Amino acid sequence: MSELPKAYQPQAVESKWYQYWLDEKFFEADPESTKPGFSIVIPPPNVTGMLHMGHVLNNTIQDILARKARMDGKEVLWLPGTDHAGIATQVMVEKSIRKEGLTRHDLGREKFLEKVWEWKDKHGGIIINQLKKLGASCDWSRERFTMDEEYSRCVQHVFVELHKQGLIYRGKRMVNWCPASLTALSDEEVIMTPQKSFLWYFKVQVAEDPGTWMTIATTRPETIPGDTAIAVNPKDPRYGHLVGKHVIRPLPIENKAKIPIVADEHIDLEFGTGVLKVTPAHDKADFDIGQRHKLEIIDVLNADGTTNELAGQDLAGLDRFEARRKAAELLREMGVMEKEEPYENKVGFSERAKVPIEPRLSEQWFLKYPEVEASHKCVVDGHMKFYPDRWAKTYDHWMKNIQDWCISRQLWWGHQIPVWYHNETGEVHCDLEPPANEAEWTRDPDVLDTWFSSWLWPFATMGWTGDKAEDAENPSLKSFYPTTDLVTGPDIIFFWVARMIMAGYSFMGDLPFRNVYYTGIIRDKQGRKMSKTLGNSPDPLVLIEKYGADALRFGTMRSAPLGLDVLFDEKDVELGRNFCNKLWNACRFREMQGGEQEGEIDTKRLNSDDKWILIRLNTAIKEVNQAFEDYKFNEATTTLYRFFWNEYCDWY
């Protein structure tokens, strides 16, 4: 037996053994195996992505679960893959071609998509290789991509089926709108950001009582031309006598319309003056008020965030922020501006375009969620376990207040909606295949929300086709669905977890996973969330190069209590490296002191020290197994450290 090198060199050791595991196909799952199955699907990172500390935490936990299941004699499938990341990828490619002086419109849809696929082929494997550096024991032979041909067909099939059931429909509703990317956005793609602005107080005259004025506070004077009412709380004694009357809207100057005063219980008596200007086309809460009171809808903004002709001759054609300044100036000139105050509130920004979004009425495709009751009940009744269980309350609240999902996006990169419109009759054709005489039809240009493909991830990755007979004979689905565990962040309970549960019940007749482990947020030692902006997020690859992957994994898990945020400190990774060194040196010491042959322990030859360490070993094994059972991985690392360093090395 060759002697272990004196110094532990993690890069050499880790790369050697990882390659050996790959060569021996130790990570590849056999669906025909007679062993009990264990499966877990990786939350697919964006194909645009690079490894960050959140990935380290999430994938280390998954790897622990997969490796422990293999040790327990199970047939393990840990299925990897990447997400096409619609808007994120499109924005990156658009930036790339902009350097050549081109826009996607210059290229046209087909040529632009060729560029995106080229970019994906060039950069798409980066994060997969980084996960391998981390030591992830995925079955890489099964790697999937949410835009690969088979997966795309699954997505299209699901759309067509739900459309047939009447659950997918087209309608005009309020959505998050990005004026830069010219697309609807999911709530997950909107970042609420504190912004310093002003609260403008202006007065309006009651039409029926000249000389009676009401003061309104607003952060958006540029939308006054779109106001179709003002609202007060019916419990507010200041304004009750005015309900049912009208005020004169000050803008646009050439159309000072009379708009009604309505009473609505949702008005906050404490905000501003307790009087709200109601602009149904430009605010979600105002839209709801407008629906309750059957108010007119006046949209004064174009899709790109500029004002249109309905804003009036003084404001039309201006950028929305310039229009805001101009509207305030007009109110001052008219003598109705009472005051302006500095004001800080949270404004939604497009995550990718970095501009404030607009609540906008837009014609989009929507999904009325299927299997809501079964999906709600499985968590409430405990058929699916959440760790920690407090997230079950969050899930319960959302499922009780579920709203239809806007599933269309005005992008080119993604799953194009399988709908065609007849050029003359307007007839709608929804099918996997285009209609006959395709030249007479125009395909819907929109693509599906990225989440519409990822909600199918637990079964679409295993070869699901939608053909019941075929799927019933699918070995992977038979052996590995439902999956055992899901590891994810609580920030996507609604966007991903809940939707996967509903998709599982809808298309597989069963829940998609048995247990959900919610990680905490990685923070620096000052408690700040890690971000590129703050510059407090270390590069995991640098840490792996410096300390080794095992050290990074051990240090991260040691500081990650179940369900709590992780206060990351590089000293924990140093501790992990020192622990690896201790293991190595203990093995070298054992190699030098003991024989080469392992054998059964002869209990007659054991002294009191030997018996003590065996008792401590047995205790450690029980504690580690229990920690795994309870998903308390930091306790497992603490026990391992205590036993091996303090008890075995220091005492025994």
XYZ file of C-alpha atoms in Angstrom:
652
model
C 0.000 0.000 0.000
C 1.485 3.364 -1.030
C 2.144 5.824 1.768
C -0.044 8.910 1.989
C 1.795 12.157 1.129
C 2.860 14.149 4.164
C 0.811 17.242 3.292
C -2.866 17.142 2.396
C -3.397 18.676 -1.061
C -7.177 19.000 -1.503
C -7.141 19.962 -5.190
C -5.193 16.867 -6.193
C -7.112 14.493 -3.921
C -10.572 15.850 -4.782
C -10.053 15.928 -8.548
C -8.546 12.411 -8.530
C -11.431 10.835 -6.654
C -14.160 12.803 -8.434
C -12.833 11.609 -11.787
C -12.687 8.046 -10.447
C -16.339 8.242 -9.361
C -17.304 9.523 -12.817
C -15.276 6.838 -14.609
C -16.888 4.113 -12.506
C -20.376 5.625 -13.103
C -21.059 5.649 -9.359
C -23.496 8.561 -9.729
C -25.597 7.014 -12.499
C -29.004 5.752 -11.417
C -30.442 2.448 -12.605
C -34.263 2.562 -12.724
C -34.332 -1.239 -13.071
C -32.540 -1.711 -9.739
C -34.269 -3.701 -7.005
C -32.937 -1.316 -4.358
C -35.395 1.157 -2.810
C -35.361 4.383 -4.800
C -34.284 7.834 -3.649
C -34.514 10.829 -5.955
C -33.941 14.544 -5.915
C -34.023 17.052 -8.764
C -31.666 19.992 -8.721
C -33.340 23.421 -8.721
C -32.085 24.276 -12.210
C -29.681 27.228 -12.102
C -29.971 29.794 -14.875
C -27.962 28.812 -17.919
C -26.501 32.333 -17.647
C -25.395 31.668 -14.086
C -22.119 31.461 -12.227
C -21.655 29.587 -8.958
C -22.345 31.714 -5.872
C -22.569 30.952 -2.163
C -26.315 30.282 -2.379
C -25.571 27.498 -4.865
C -22.888 26.135 -2.524
C -25.345 25.920 0.372
C -28.199 24.442 -1.661
C -26.177 21.897 -3.618
C -24.093 20.794 -0.646
C -27.306 19.904 1.183
C -28.567 17.979 -1.853
C -25.239 16.165 -2.152
C -25.353 15.196 1.523
C -28.842 13.750 1.060
C -27.852 11.851 -2.099
C -24.612 10.415 -0.688
C -26.270 9.423 2.597
C -29.008 7.607 0.639
C -26.331 5.703 -1.327
C -24.643 4.736 1.953
C -28.026 3.463 3.152
C -28.221 1.111 0.157
C -30.700 3.044 -1.967
C -30.736 3.514 -5.730
C -30.146 7.248 -6.000
C -31.077 9.621 -8.786
C -29.874 13.180 -8.344
C -30.982 14.766 -11.592
C -29.176 17.914 -12.798
C -29.987 20.540 -15.400
C -30.241 24.218 -16.236
C -33.027 26.699 -16.886
C -33.182 28.734 -20.105
C -33.818 31.868 -17.989
C -35.896 33.745 -20.560
C -35.382 37.436 -19.914
C -31.974 37.045 -18.218
C -30.479 35.230 -21.204
C -32.148 37.470 -23.781
C -30.840 40.603 -22.041
C -27.281 39.201 -21.988
C -27.342 38.337 -25.690
C -28.846 41.717 -26.563
C -25.982 43.386 -24.684
C -23.536 41.234 -26.632
C -24.890 42.147 -30.086
C -25.197 45.799 -29.064
C -21.392 45.892 -29.093
C -21.687 45.145 -32.825
C -24.143 48.023 -33.209
C -27.095 45.656 -33.608
C -30.452 45.138 -31.935
C -32.532 41.976 -31.985
C -34.962 43.741 -34.312
C -32.122 44.339 -36.789
C -31.505 40.588 -36.861
C -35.106 39.414 -36.781
C -36.458 36.647 -34.570
C -34.911 33.648 -36.329
C -31.381 35.059 -36.604
C -31.509 36.441 -33.064
C -32.482 33.030 -31.672
C -29.550 31.486 -33.552
C -27.319 33.948 -31.671
C -28.905 32.949 -28.350
C -28.301 29.245 -29.007
C -24.686 30.019 -29.962
C -24.292 31.949 -26.714
C -25.906 29.127 -24.723
C -23.617 26.512 -26.301
C -20.578 28.656 -25.490
C -21.432 29.706 -21.926
C -24.143 27.298 -20.789
C -21.846 24.644 -19.370
C -19.934 26.949 -17.033
C -22.113 26.503 -13.952
C -22.349 22.730 -14.520
C -18.547 22.465 -14.486
C -18.481 24.623 -11.360
C -20.929 22.271 -9.626
C -18.598 19.406 -10.491
C -15.755 21.356 -8.858
C -17.930 21.535 -5.745
C -18.148 17.719 -5.803
C -21.826 17.382 -6.722
C -22.633 13.684 -7.221
C -25.346 14.231 -9.853
C -26.170 11.723 -12.573
C -24.613 13.835 -15.317
C -25.742 11.387 -17.989
C -29.276 12.701 -17.391
C -28.528 16.427 -17.536
C -31.542 18.363 -18.843
C -32.178 21.846 -20.211
C -35.610 23.477 -20.146
C -35.374 24.281 -23.862
C -34.163 20.915 -25.108
C -36.426 19.331 -27.725
C -38.178 16.735 -25.557
C -38.666 19.126 -22.676
C -40.080 21.815 -24.975
C -42.639 19.357 -26.298
C -43.754 18.624 -22.711
C -44.234 22.346 -22.088
C -46.257 22.817 -25.276
C -48.349 19.719 -24.491
C -49.238 21.066 -21.043
C -50.277 24.436 -22.503
C -52.535 22.770 -25.075
C -54.136 20.465 -22.484
C -54.833 23.266 -20.011
C -56.209 25.426 -22.835
C -58.580 22.590 -23.799
C -59.748 22.423 -20.181
C -60.532 26.144 -20.261
C -57.923 26.886 -17.596
C -55.744 28.967 -19.936
C -57.394 32.077 -21.307
C -56.479 35.428 -22.833
C -57.523 38.628 -21.100
C -56.623 42.218 -20.308
C -55.429 42.598 -16.752
C -52.961 44.476 -14.598
C -49.395 43.127 -14.853
C -45.843 44.133 -13.947
C -44.534 45.832 -17.091
C -40.913 46.586 -17.956
C -40.740 49.723 -20.143
C -37.163 48.875 -21.147
C -37.607 45.214 -22.123
C -41.231 45.788 -23.245
C -42.514 42.663 -21.534
C -44.661 41.559 -18.638
C -42.651 40.334 -15.637
C -43.335 37.899 -12.828
C -43.306 39.233 -9.261
C -40.054 37.308 -8.794
C -38.404 39.437 -11.483
C -39.365 42.644 -9.676
C -37.059 43.900 -6.929
C -38.643 46.257 -4.407
C -36.101 49.019 -3.867
C -36.212 52.007 -1.447
C -36.402 55.259 -3.429
C -36.283 58.885 -2.328
C -38.912 61.001 -4.015
C -41.575 63.543 -3.105
C -45.154 63.524 -1.933
C -46.972 66.288 -3.788
C -50.057 67.787 -2.126
C -52.489 69.438 -4.538
C -56.092 70.547 -4.153
C -59.166 69.871 -6.273
C -62.433 71.770 -6.187
C -65.766 70.089 -5.506
C -67.833 70.736 -8.642
C -71.167 70.964 -6.817
C -69.756 73.270 -4.094
C -67.531 75.987 -5.609
C -65.071 77.118 -2.982
C -64.937 73.686 -1.318
C -61.577 72.027 -1.901
C -60.106 68.630 -1.128
C -56.365 68.051 -0.793
C -54.767 64.950 -2.302
C -51.238 63.595 -1.720
C -49.573 61.684 -4.564
C -46.170 60.409 -5.622
C -47.256 60.348 -9.291
C -48.677 63.671 -10.524
C -47.944 62.616 -14.129
C -50.868 60.168 -13.976
C -53.462 62.792 -12.935
C -54.847 62.877 -16.524
C -55.656 59.174 -16.018
C -57.596 59.756 -12.772
C -61.238 58.724 -13.054
C -62.298 59.205 -9.411
C -61.065 60.195 -5.998
C -61.728 57.851 -3.091
C -62.181 58.269 0.657
C -62.808 55.801 3.462
C -66.513 55.653 4.401
C -65.471 55.749 8.078
C -63.627 59.064 7.607
C -65.828 61.805 9.159
C -63.988 64.533 7.234
C -65.326 63.543 3.841
C -68.470 61.455 4.290
C -70.768 64.338 3.276
C -68.941 64.692 -0.051
C -69.325 61.102 -1.263
C -71.394 60.996 -4.443
C -70.335 64.456 -5.527
C -67.616 65.273 -8.077
C -64.308 67.117 -8.215
C -62.711 68.876 -11.142
C -59.573 67.047 -12.288
C -56.840 69.694 -12.890
C -55.021 67.878 -15.715
C -54.933 67.856 -18.649
C -55.541 71.594 -18.749
C -57.622 71.355 -21.942
C -59.843 68.624 -20.449
C -60.597 69.366 -16.793
C -63.134 66.603 -16.420
C -65.509 66.094 -13.514
C -64.761 62.821 -11.725
C -66.765 61.204 -8.884
C -65.954 61.013 -5.182
C -66.384 57.369 -4.126
C -66.277 55.648 -0.732
C -64.043 52.587 -0.446
C -63.105 50.686 2.717
C -59.609 49.959 1.402
C -58.519 53.611 1.635
C -55.865 54.228 4.302
C -57.049 57.079 6.539
C -53.472 57.709 7.690
C -51.775 58.099 4.289
C -51.435 61.699 3.130
C -54.767 63.438 3.653
C -56.908 60.308 3.520
C -57.991 61.215 -0.035
C -56.737 58.970 -2.847
C -56.579 59.822 -6.534
C -57.785 56.716 -8.383
C -55.914 55.869 -11.594
C -57.193 52.410 -12.593
C -54.781 52.060 -15.529
C -51.601 52.699 -13.529
C -51.876 51.108 -10.093
C -52.988 47.630 -9.016
C -54.909 48.842 -5.959
C -56.523 51.601 -8.022
C -57.477 49.060 -10.682
C -59.298 47.003 -8.035
C -61.090 50.132 -6.784
C -62.009 50.907 -10.377
C -63.473 47.434 -10.838
C -65.520 47.711 -7.647
C -66.930 51.109 -8.646
C -67.103 50.507 -12.420
C -64.789 53.421 -13.189
C -63.510 54.421 -16.613
C -59.948 53.338 -17.438
C -57.680 55.942 -19.044
C -54.166 54.756 -19.952
C -51.855 57.774 -20.304
C -48.587 55.861 -20.819
C -47.126 54.103 -23.844
C -45.465 50.691 -23.515
C -42.018 52.341 -23.388
C -42.939 54.538 -20.425
C -43.523 57.749 -22.372
C -46.790 59.668 -22.061
C -49.369 59.466 -24.844
C -51.905 61.959 -26.207
C -54.394 61.181 -23.402
C -51.951 62.827 -20.987
C -52.744 66.141 -22.676
C -50.849 68.513 -24.913
C -48.506 69.707 -22.134
C -47.341 66.210 -21.172
C -47.707 64.038 -24.288
C -44.477 62.529 -25.620
C -42.433 63.025 -22.448
C -40.534 60.360 -20.537
C -42.573 59.401 -17.458
C -40.111 61.008 -15.038
C -39.900 64.207 -17.072
C -43.712 64.175 -17.212
C -43.740 63.909 -13.407
C -41.652 67.065 -13.056
C -43.710 68.854 -15.702
C -47.036 67.896 -14.082
C -45.856 69.242 -10.714
C -44.777 72.459 -12.442
C -48.210 72.825 -14.105
C -49.973 72.347 -10.761
C -47.798 75.084 -9.240
C -48.555 77.431 -12.135
C -52.302 76.797 -11.686
C -52.046 77.652 -7.986
C -53.368 74.298 -6.782
C -50.080 72.860 -5.494
C -50.124 73.215 -1.717
C -46.771 71.685 -0.780
C -44.272 68.963 -1.555
C -42.491 66.813 1.005
C -39.487 64.478 0.726
C -40.807 60.932 0.758
C -39.213 57.499 0.717
C -41.091 54.442 -0.474
C -40.343 51.105 -2.102
C -40.528 51.031 -5.881
C -40.510 47.878 -7.999
C -37.500 47.634 -10.340
C -37.018 45.219 -13.211
C -34.363 42.796 -11.990
C -32.669 42.666 -15.398
C -33.281 46.067 -16.986
C -32.722 47.935 -13.680
C -35.568 50.393 -14.353
C -38.778 51.020 -12.373
C -41.585 48.801 -13.610
C -45.064 50.058 -14.442
C -48.300 48.432 -13.299
C -49.959 48.195 -16.711
C -53.171 46.911 -18.222
C -52.082 44.484 -20.883
C -53.548 41.736 -23.065
C -51.878 38.553 -21.832
C -52.368 34.806 -21.415
C -53.432 33.687 -17.936
C -53.708 30.342 -16.160
C -56.395 29.516 -13.637
C -54.468 27.124 -11.383
C -55.465 23.439 -11.471
C -55.712 21.058 -8.508
C -55.616 23.852 -5.928
C -57.519 21.936 -3.245
C -55.351 18.785 -3.390
C -52.170 20.875 -3.522
C -53.254 22.881 -0.492
C -54.407 19.850 1.473
C -51.226 17.782 1.027
C -49.201 20.277 3.082
C -51.914 21.145 5.608
C -52.540 17.430 6.274
C -48.824 16.640 6.515
C -48.537 14.333 3.488
C -45.756 16.636 2.362
C -43.363 17.839 5.065
C -41.773 21.290 5.159
C -38.485 21.824 7.031
C -38.726 24.048 9.008
C -42.477 23.617 9.336
C -43.179 27.343 9.832
C -43.149 27.738 6.040
C -46.326 25.648 5.898
C -48.208 28.692 7.240
C -46.802 30.866 4.463
C -47.837 28.248 1.930
C -51.299 27.964 3.472
C -51.829 31.737 3.289
C -50.808 31.923 -0.365
C -52.946 28.968 -1.412
C -55.968 30.570 0.260
C -55.373 33.807 -1.655
C -54.259 32.372 -4.984
C -54.723 34.492 -8.105
C -54.543 33.599 -11.778
C -51.027 33.455 -13.222
C -49.906 35.692 -16.092
C -47.958 33.162 -18.183
C -47.091 35.150 -21.341
C -43.979 37.232 -21.925
C -43.168 39.602 -24.776
C -39.781 38.027 -25.446
C -38.226 35.963 -28.233
C -36.162 33.531 -26.159
C -38.384 30.908 -24.588
C -41.173 28.473 -25.392
C -43.288 30.188 -28.028
C -46.995 29.901 -27.279
C -48.590 27.169 -29.467
C -51.436 29.378 -30.694
C -52.153 30.645 -34.215
C -54.710 33.261 -35.320
C -56.433 33.117 -38.711
C -55.483 36.232 -40.672
C -59.046 36.909 -41.859
C -61.478 35.324 -39.399
C -59.426 35.669 -36.196
C -60.124 31.998 -35.402
C -57.796 30.595 -32.721
C -55.882 27.344 -33.301
C -54.164 25.863 -30.210
C -52.254 22.667 -30.848
C -48.812 21.072 -30.820
C -48.807 21.259 -34.616
C -49.481 24.333 -36.774
C -52.776 24.512 -38.687
C -53.170 23.407 -42.303
C -52.552 26.242 -44.777
C -50.152 27.767 -42.276
C -49.576 30.792 -44.531
C -53.121 31.925 -43.736
C -52.388 32.004 -40.028
C -50.150 34.110 -37.757
C -48.516 32.563 -34.701
C -48.765 34.295 -31.344
C -45.367 36.011 -30.939
C -45.235 35.707 -27.139
C -43.312 33.114 -25.146
C -44.211 31.456 -21.867
C -43.015 32.618 -18.470
C -39.846 30.735 -17.525
C -41.664 29.322 -14.487
C -44.192 27.666 -16.826
C -41.462 25.263 -17.915
C -39.835 24.830 -14.505
C -43.106 23.918 -12.753
C -42.950 20.630 -14.731
C -39.331 19.909 -13.714
C -39.823 16.888 -11.361
C -41.466 14.715 -14.052
C -40.641 16.344 -17.408
C -36.946 15.680 -16.671
C -37.695 11.960 -16.359
C -39.104 11.543 -19.848
C -42.801 12.279 -19.205
C -44.704 12.645 -22.484
C -48.329 13.180 -21.478
C -49.291 9.830 -23.011
C -50.732 7.913 -20.042
C -49.964 4.438 -21.377
C -46.408 5.378 -22.329
C -45.742 7.190 -19.049
C -47.073 4.223 -17.043
C -44.260 2.098 -18.522
C -41.530 4.714 -18.064
C -38.892 3.062 -15.789
C -37.592 6.355 -14.384
C -41.039 7.644 -13.475
C -41.930 4.278 -11.928
C -38.759 4.170 -9.813
C -38.091 7.801 -8.975
C -41.387 9.746 -9.014
C -42.468 11.204 -6.651
C -39.031 12.481 -5.730
C -37.907 12.227 -2.122
C -36.600 15.685 -1.270
C -36.559 19.197 -2.672
C -34.017 21.743 -1.440
C -34.858 25.346 -2.242
C -35.214 28.871 -0.878
C -38.410 30.089 0.807
C -38.482 33.091 -1.536
C -39.803 30.842 -4.309
C -42.471 28.933 -2.360
C -45.079 30.593 -4.579
C -43.182 30.859 -7.853
C -41.909 27.294 -7.928
C -42.794 24.987 -5.031
C -46.565 25.560 -5.045
C -46.720 25.424 -8.833
C -44.766 22.160 -8.984
C -47.182 20.638 -6.484
C -50.167 21.685 -8.610
C -48.494 20.396 -11.788
C -47.684 17.095 -10.056
C -51.281 16.491 -9.065
C -52.560 17.673 -12.466
C -50.343 15.578 -14.722
C -49.018 12.752 -12.522
C -51.884 12.376 -10.063
C -49.464 12.620 -7.141
C -47.340 15.123 -5.264
C -43.909 15.785 -6.825
C -41.792 15.378 -3.657
C -42.235 14.121 -0.096
C -40.118 16.649 1.788
C -39.116 20.254 1.171
C -36.055 21.712 2.906
C -35.947 25.512 2.902
C -32.488 27.021 3.162
C -31.767 30.344 4.798
C -30.214 33.383 3.146
C -26.413 33.604 3.075
C -25.292 36.758 4.893
C -21.892 38.175 5.754
C -20.725 38.257 9.366
C -22.267 41.746 9.744
C -25.637 40.203 8.876
C -25.897 41.849 5.443
C -27.306 39.844 2.543
C -24.524 38.915 0.146
C -24.633 40.803 -3.139
C -22.386 41.951 -5.965
C -23.316 45.559 -5.169
C -21.982 45.355 -1.610
C -18.958 43.367 -2.761
C -19.373 41.018 0.209
C -19.990 37.797 -1.713
C -16.853 35.654 -2.029
C -16.235 33.658 -5.189
C -16.719 29.979 -4.240
C -14.179 28.886 -6.864
C -11.526 31.057 -5.228
C -12.383 29.484 -1.866
C -12.231 25.990 -3.391
C -8.824 26.766 -4.897
C -7.592 28.128 -1.565
C -9.078 25.614 0.880
C -10.611 22.730 -1.105
C -14.230 21.837 -1.845
C -14.634 19.659 1.254
C -13.464 22.519 3.459
C -15.927 24.927 1.845
C -18.773 22.439 2.171
C -17.974 21.564 5.789
C -17.546 25.196 6.828
C -20.764 26.257 5.105
C -22.832 23.481 6.671
C -21.397 24.109 10.128
C -22.801 27.654 10.008
C -26.198 26.702 8.518
C -28.827 25.865 11.178
C -32.116 24.452 9.885
C -34.190 27.212 8.319
C -32.095 30.079 9.679
C -29.996 32.531 7.717
C -26.330 31.644 7.368
C -23.789 34.095 8.753
C -20.872 33.240 6.499
C -17.357 33.818 7.744
C -14.291 32.620 5.849
C -12.921 31.431 9.188
C -15.503 28.623 9.034
C -13.936 27.481 5.750
C -10.497 27.662 7.393
C -11.903 25.482 10.165
C -13.124 23.076 7.484
C -9.664 22.960 5.936
C -8.077 22.338 9.340
C -10.550 19.521 9.942
C -9.631 17.934 6.601
C -5.947 18.236 7.517
C -6.681 16.578 10.868
C -8.427 13.679 9.122
C -5.500 13.296 6.745
C -2.884 13.368 9.492
C -4.848 10.906 11.621
C -4.971 8.521 8.666
C -1.224 8.910 8.121
C -0.603 8.236 11.828
C -2.826 5.136 11.707
C -1.007 4.001 8.554
C 2.366 4.288 10.268
C 1.303 2.727 13.587
C -1.051 -0.056 12.566
C -0.972 -3.081 10.345
C -2.127 -3.064 6.759
C -4.961 -5.529 7.317
C -8.269 -4.473 8.834
C -10.009 -7.077 10.960
C -12.743 -7.736 13.475
C -12.241 -6.088 16.858
C -11.172 -8.586 19.509
C -13.157 -7.360 22.527
C -10.921 -9.342 24.909
C -7.983 -7.143 24.009
C -9.805 -3.834 24.563
C -8.735 -1.657 27.461
C -10.918 0.997 29.109
C -9.746 3.698 26.661
C -10.639 1.496 23.695
C -14.085 0.795 25.093
C -14.646 4.489 25.806
C -13.827 5.577 22.240
C -16.097 2.877 20.789
C -18.944 4.097 22.999
C -18.272 7.668 21.853
C -18.169 6.483 18.218
C -21.504 4.734 18.605
C -22.998 7.846 20.203
C -21.662 10.015 17.368
C -23.148 7.684 14.737
C -26.562 7.853 16.412
C -26.399 11.644 16.706
C -25.343 12.098 13.079
C -28.067 9.766 11.814
C -30.667 11.610 13.879
C -29.402 14.956 12.599
C -29.776 13.711 9.020
C -33.273 12.444 9.819
C -34.207 15.908 11.140
C -32.409 17.800 8.331
C -30.158 19.447 10.945
C -26.939 19.290 8.984
C -25.077 21.805 11.138
C -25.608 19.488 14.121
C -24.172 16.601 12.109
C -21.014 18.600 11.341
C -20.710 19.691 14.981
C -20.935 16.074 16.130
C -18.383 14.911 13.559
C -15.981 17.670 14.570
C -16.391 16.974 18.296
C -15.924 13.240 17.951
C -13.039 13.181 15.529
C -11.040 16.183 16.747
C -11.791 16.429 20.462
C -12.460 12.830 21.422
C -10.574 10.648 18.950
C -7.520 12.786 18.145
C -7.099 14.847 21.333
C -8.044 12.216 23.922
C -7.748 8.771 22.435
